[in-house]
PDB file of C-alpha atoms in Angstrom:
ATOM      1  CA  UNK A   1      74.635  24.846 103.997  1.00 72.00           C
ATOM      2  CA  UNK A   2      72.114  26.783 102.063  1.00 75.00           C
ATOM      3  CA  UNK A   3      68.659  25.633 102.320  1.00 80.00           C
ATOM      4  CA  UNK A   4      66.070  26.337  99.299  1.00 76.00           C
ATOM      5  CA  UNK A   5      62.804  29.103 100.606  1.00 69.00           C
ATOM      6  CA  UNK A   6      59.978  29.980  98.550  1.00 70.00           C
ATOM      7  CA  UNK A   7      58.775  33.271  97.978  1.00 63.00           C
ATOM      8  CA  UNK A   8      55.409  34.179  97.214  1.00 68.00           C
ATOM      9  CA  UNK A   9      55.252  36.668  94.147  1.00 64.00           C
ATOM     10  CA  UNK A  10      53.491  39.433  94.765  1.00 66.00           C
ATOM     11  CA  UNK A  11      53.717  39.484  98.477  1.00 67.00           C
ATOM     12  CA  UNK A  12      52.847  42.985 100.364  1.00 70.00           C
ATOM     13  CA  UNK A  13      52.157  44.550 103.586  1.00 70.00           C
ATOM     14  CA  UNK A  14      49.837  47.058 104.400  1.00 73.00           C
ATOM     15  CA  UNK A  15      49.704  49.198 107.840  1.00 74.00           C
ATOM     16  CA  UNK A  16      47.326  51.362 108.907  1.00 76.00           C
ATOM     17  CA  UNK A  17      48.751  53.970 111.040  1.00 78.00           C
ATOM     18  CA  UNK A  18      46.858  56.678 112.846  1.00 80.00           C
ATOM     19  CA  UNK A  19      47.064  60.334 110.737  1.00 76.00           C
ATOM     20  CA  UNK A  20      49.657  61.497 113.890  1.00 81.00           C
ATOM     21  CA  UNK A  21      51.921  58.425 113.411  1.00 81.00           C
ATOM     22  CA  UNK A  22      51.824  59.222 108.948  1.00 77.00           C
ATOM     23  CA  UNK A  23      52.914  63.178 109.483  1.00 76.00           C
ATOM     24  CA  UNK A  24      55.829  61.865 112.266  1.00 80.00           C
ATOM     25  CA  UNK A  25      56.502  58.968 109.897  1.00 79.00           C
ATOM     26  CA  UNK A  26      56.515  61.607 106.194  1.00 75.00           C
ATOM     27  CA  UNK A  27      58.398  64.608 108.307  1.00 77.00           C
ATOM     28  CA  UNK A  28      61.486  62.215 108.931  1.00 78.00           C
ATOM     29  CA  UNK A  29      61.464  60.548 104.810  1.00 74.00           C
ATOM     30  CA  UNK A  30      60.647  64.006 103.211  1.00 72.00           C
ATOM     31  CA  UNK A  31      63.846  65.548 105.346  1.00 78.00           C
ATOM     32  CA  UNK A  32      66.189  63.351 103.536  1.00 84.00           C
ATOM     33  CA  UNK A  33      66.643  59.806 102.946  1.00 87.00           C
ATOM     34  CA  UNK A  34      67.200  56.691 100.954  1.00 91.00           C
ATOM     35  CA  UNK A  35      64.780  54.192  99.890  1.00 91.00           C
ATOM     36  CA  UNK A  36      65.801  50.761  98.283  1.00 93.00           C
ATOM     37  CA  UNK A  37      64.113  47.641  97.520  1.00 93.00           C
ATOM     38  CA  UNK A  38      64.752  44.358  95.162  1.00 93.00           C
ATOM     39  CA  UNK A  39      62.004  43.878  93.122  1.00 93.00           C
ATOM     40  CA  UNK A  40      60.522  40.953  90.352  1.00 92.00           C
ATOM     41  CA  UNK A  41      57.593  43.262  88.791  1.00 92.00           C
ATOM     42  CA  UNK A  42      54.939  40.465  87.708  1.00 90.00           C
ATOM     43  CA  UNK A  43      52.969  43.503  86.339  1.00 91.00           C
ATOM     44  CA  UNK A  44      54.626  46.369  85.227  1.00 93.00           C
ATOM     45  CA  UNK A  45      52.154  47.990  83.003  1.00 93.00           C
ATOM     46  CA  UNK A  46      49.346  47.504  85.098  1.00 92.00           C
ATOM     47  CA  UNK A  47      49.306  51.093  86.280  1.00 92.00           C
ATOM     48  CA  UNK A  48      51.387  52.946  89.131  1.00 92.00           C
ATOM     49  CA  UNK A  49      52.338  50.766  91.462  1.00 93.00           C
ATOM     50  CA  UNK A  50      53.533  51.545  94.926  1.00 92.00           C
ATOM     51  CA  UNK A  51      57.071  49.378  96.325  1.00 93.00           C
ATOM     52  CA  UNK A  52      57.507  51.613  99.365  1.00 91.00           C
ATOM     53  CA  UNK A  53      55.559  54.278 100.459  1.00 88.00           C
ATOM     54  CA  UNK A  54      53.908  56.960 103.370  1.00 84.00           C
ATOM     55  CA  UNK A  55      51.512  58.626 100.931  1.00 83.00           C
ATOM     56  CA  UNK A  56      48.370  60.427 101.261  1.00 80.00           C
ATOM     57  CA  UNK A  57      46.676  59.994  97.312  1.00 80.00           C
ATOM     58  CA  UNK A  58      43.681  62.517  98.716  1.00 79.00           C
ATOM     59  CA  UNK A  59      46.206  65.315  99.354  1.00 78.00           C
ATOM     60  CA  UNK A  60      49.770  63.999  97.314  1.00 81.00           C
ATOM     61  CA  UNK A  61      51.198  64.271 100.908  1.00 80.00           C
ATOM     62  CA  UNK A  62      54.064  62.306 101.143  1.00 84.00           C
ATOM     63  CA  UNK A  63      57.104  59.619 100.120  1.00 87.00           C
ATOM     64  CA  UNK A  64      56.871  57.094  97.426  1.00 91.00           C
ATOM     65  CA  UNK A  65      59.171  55.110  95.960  1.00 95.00           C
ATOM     66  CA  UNK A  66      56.990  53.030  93.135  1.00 95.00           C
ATOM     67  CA  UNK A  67      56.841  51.651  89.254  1.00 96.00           C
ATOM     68  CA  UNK A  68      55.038  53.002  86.497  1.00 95.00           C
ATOM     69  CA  UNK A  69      54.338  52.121  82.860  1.00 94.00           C
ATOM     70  CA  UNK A  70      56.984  53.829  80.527  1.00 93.00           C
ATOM     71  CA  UNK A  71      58.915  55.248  83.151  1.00 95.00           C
ATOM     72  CA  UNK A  72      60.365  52.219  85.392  1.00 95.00           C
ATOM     73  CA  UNK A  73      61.268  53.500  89.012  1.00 96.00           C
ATOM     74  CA  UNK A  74      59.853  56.638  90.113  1.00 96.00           C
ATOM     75  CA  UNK A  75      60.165  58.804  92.468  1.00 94.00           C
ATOM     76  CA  UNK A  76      57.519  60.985  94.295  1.00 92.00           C
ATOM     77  CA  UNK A  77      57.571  63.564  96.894  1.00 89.00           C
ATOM     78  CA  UNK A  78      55.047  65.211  98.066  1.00 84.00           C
ATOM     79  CA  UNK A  79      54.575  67.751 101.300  1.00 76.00           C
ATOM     80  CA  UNK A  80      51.254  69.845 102.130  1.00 69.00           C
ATOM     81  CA  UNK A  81      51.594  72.510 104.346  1.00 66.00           C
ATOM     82  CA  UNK A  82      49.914  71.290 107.741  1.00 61.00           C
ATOM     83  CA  UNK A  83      47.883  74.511 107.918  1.00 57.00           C
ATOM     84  CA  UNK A  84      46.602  74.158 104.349  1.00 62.00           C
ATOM     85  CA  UNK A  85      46.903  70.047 103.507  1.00 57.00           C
ATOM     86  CA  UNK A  86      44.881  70.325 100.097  1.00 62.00           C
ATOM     87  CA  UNK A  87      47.967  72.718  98.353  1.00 63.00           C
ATOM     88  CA  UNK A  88      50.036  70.043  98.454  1.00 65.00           C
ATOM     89  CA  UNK A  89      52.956  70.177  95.247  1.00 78.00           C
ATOM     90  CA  UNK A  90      54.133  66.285  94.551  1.00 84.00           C
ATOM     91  CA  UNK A  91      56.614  66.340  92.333  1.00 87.00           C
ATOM     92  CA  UNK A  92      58.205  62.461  90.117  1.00 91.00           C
ATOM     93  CA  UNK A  93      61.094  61.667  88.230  1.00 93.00           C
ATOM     94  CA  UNK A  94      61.259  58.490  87.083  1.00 94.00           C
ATOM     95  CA  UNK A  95      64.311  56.178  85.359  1.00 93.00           C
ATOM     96  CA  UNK A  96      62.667  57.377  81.754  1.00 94.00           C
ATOM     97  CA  UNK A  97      62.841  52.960  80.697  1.00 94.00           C
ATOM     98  CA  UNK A  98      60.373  50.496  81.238  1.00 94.00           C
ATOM     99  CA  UNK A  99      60.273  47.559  83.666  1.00 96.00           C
ATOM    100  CA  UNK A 100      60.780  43.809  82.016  1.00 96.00           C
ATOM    101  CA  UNK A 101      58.259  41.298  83.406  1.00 94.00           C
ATOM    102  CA  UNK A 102      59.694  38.121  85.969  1.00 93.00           C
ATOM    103  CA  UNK A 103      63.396  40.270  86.049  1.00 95.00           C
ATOM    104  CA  UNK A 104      65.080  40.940  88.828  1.00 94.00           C
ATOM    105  CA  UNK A 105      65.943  44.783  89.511  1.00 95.00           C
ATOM    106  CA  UNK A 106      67.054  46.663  92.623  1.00 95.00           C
ATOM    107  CA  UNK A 107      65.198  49.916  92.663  1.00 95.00           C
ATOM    108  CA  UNK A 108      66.559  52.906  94.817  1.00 94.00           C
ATOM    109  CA  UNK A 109      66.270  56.675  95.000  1.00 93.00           C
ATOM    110  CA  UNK A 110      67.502  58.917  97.001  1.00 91.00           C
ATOM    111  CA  UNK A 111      66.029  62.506  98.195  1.00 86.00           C
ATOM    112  CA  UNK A 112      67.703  65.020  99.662  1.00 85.00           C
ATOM    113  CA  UNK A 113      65.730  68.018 100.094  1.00 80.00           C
ATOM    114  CA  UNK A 114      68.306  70.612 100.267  1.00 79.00           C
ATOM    115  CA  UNK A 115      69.382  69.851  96.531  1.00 72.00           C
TER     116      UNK A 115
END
């Protein structure tokens, strides 16, 4: 029998791990992986938003896997060198459509750094 849950829109979680834990946690996305999620955007021209993500905004170091106005589902990758952080390259591509508000999508991307 299935029983009836509510969901709270607009739920989130938010870590904070230690600087160590992000570069073990960004070496193992940024070598390859796939990131999915099912998303209602309540929002979606409110700005970039993040849906998954190990990302440094200071130095565009990282993974993220996010929304944007205009472009729907993006896609940014990001990796400083460790001995020079601040010439970090992030590069996005992005689904090119917008987002409809209170719809349903699953959103996924996958990187593979040797393509």
């Amino acid at each position: 029998k299935t029983k009836a849950k509510s969901l709270a829109m607009g739920s989130y979680v938010v870590t904070n791990p230690s600087r160590q834990q992000q570069l073990k946690i960004r070496d193992s996305l940024v070598g390859g992986c796939t990131l999915v999620a099912t998303i209602c955007p309540t929002l979606p021209d409110e700005g970039q938003q993040a849906i998954i993500s190990c990302w440094d905004d200071d130095s565009k170091d990282g993974i993220m896997l996010g929304i944007a106005p205009g472009k729907g589902a993006t896609l940014t990758v990001g990796v400083a060198p460790r001995a020079q952080p601040q010439r970090a390259k992030a590069t996005s591509v992005s689904v090119g459509r917008s987002l409809k508000k209170h719809v349903w999508y699953v959103v996924w991307a996958t990187f593979d750094p040797e393509k």
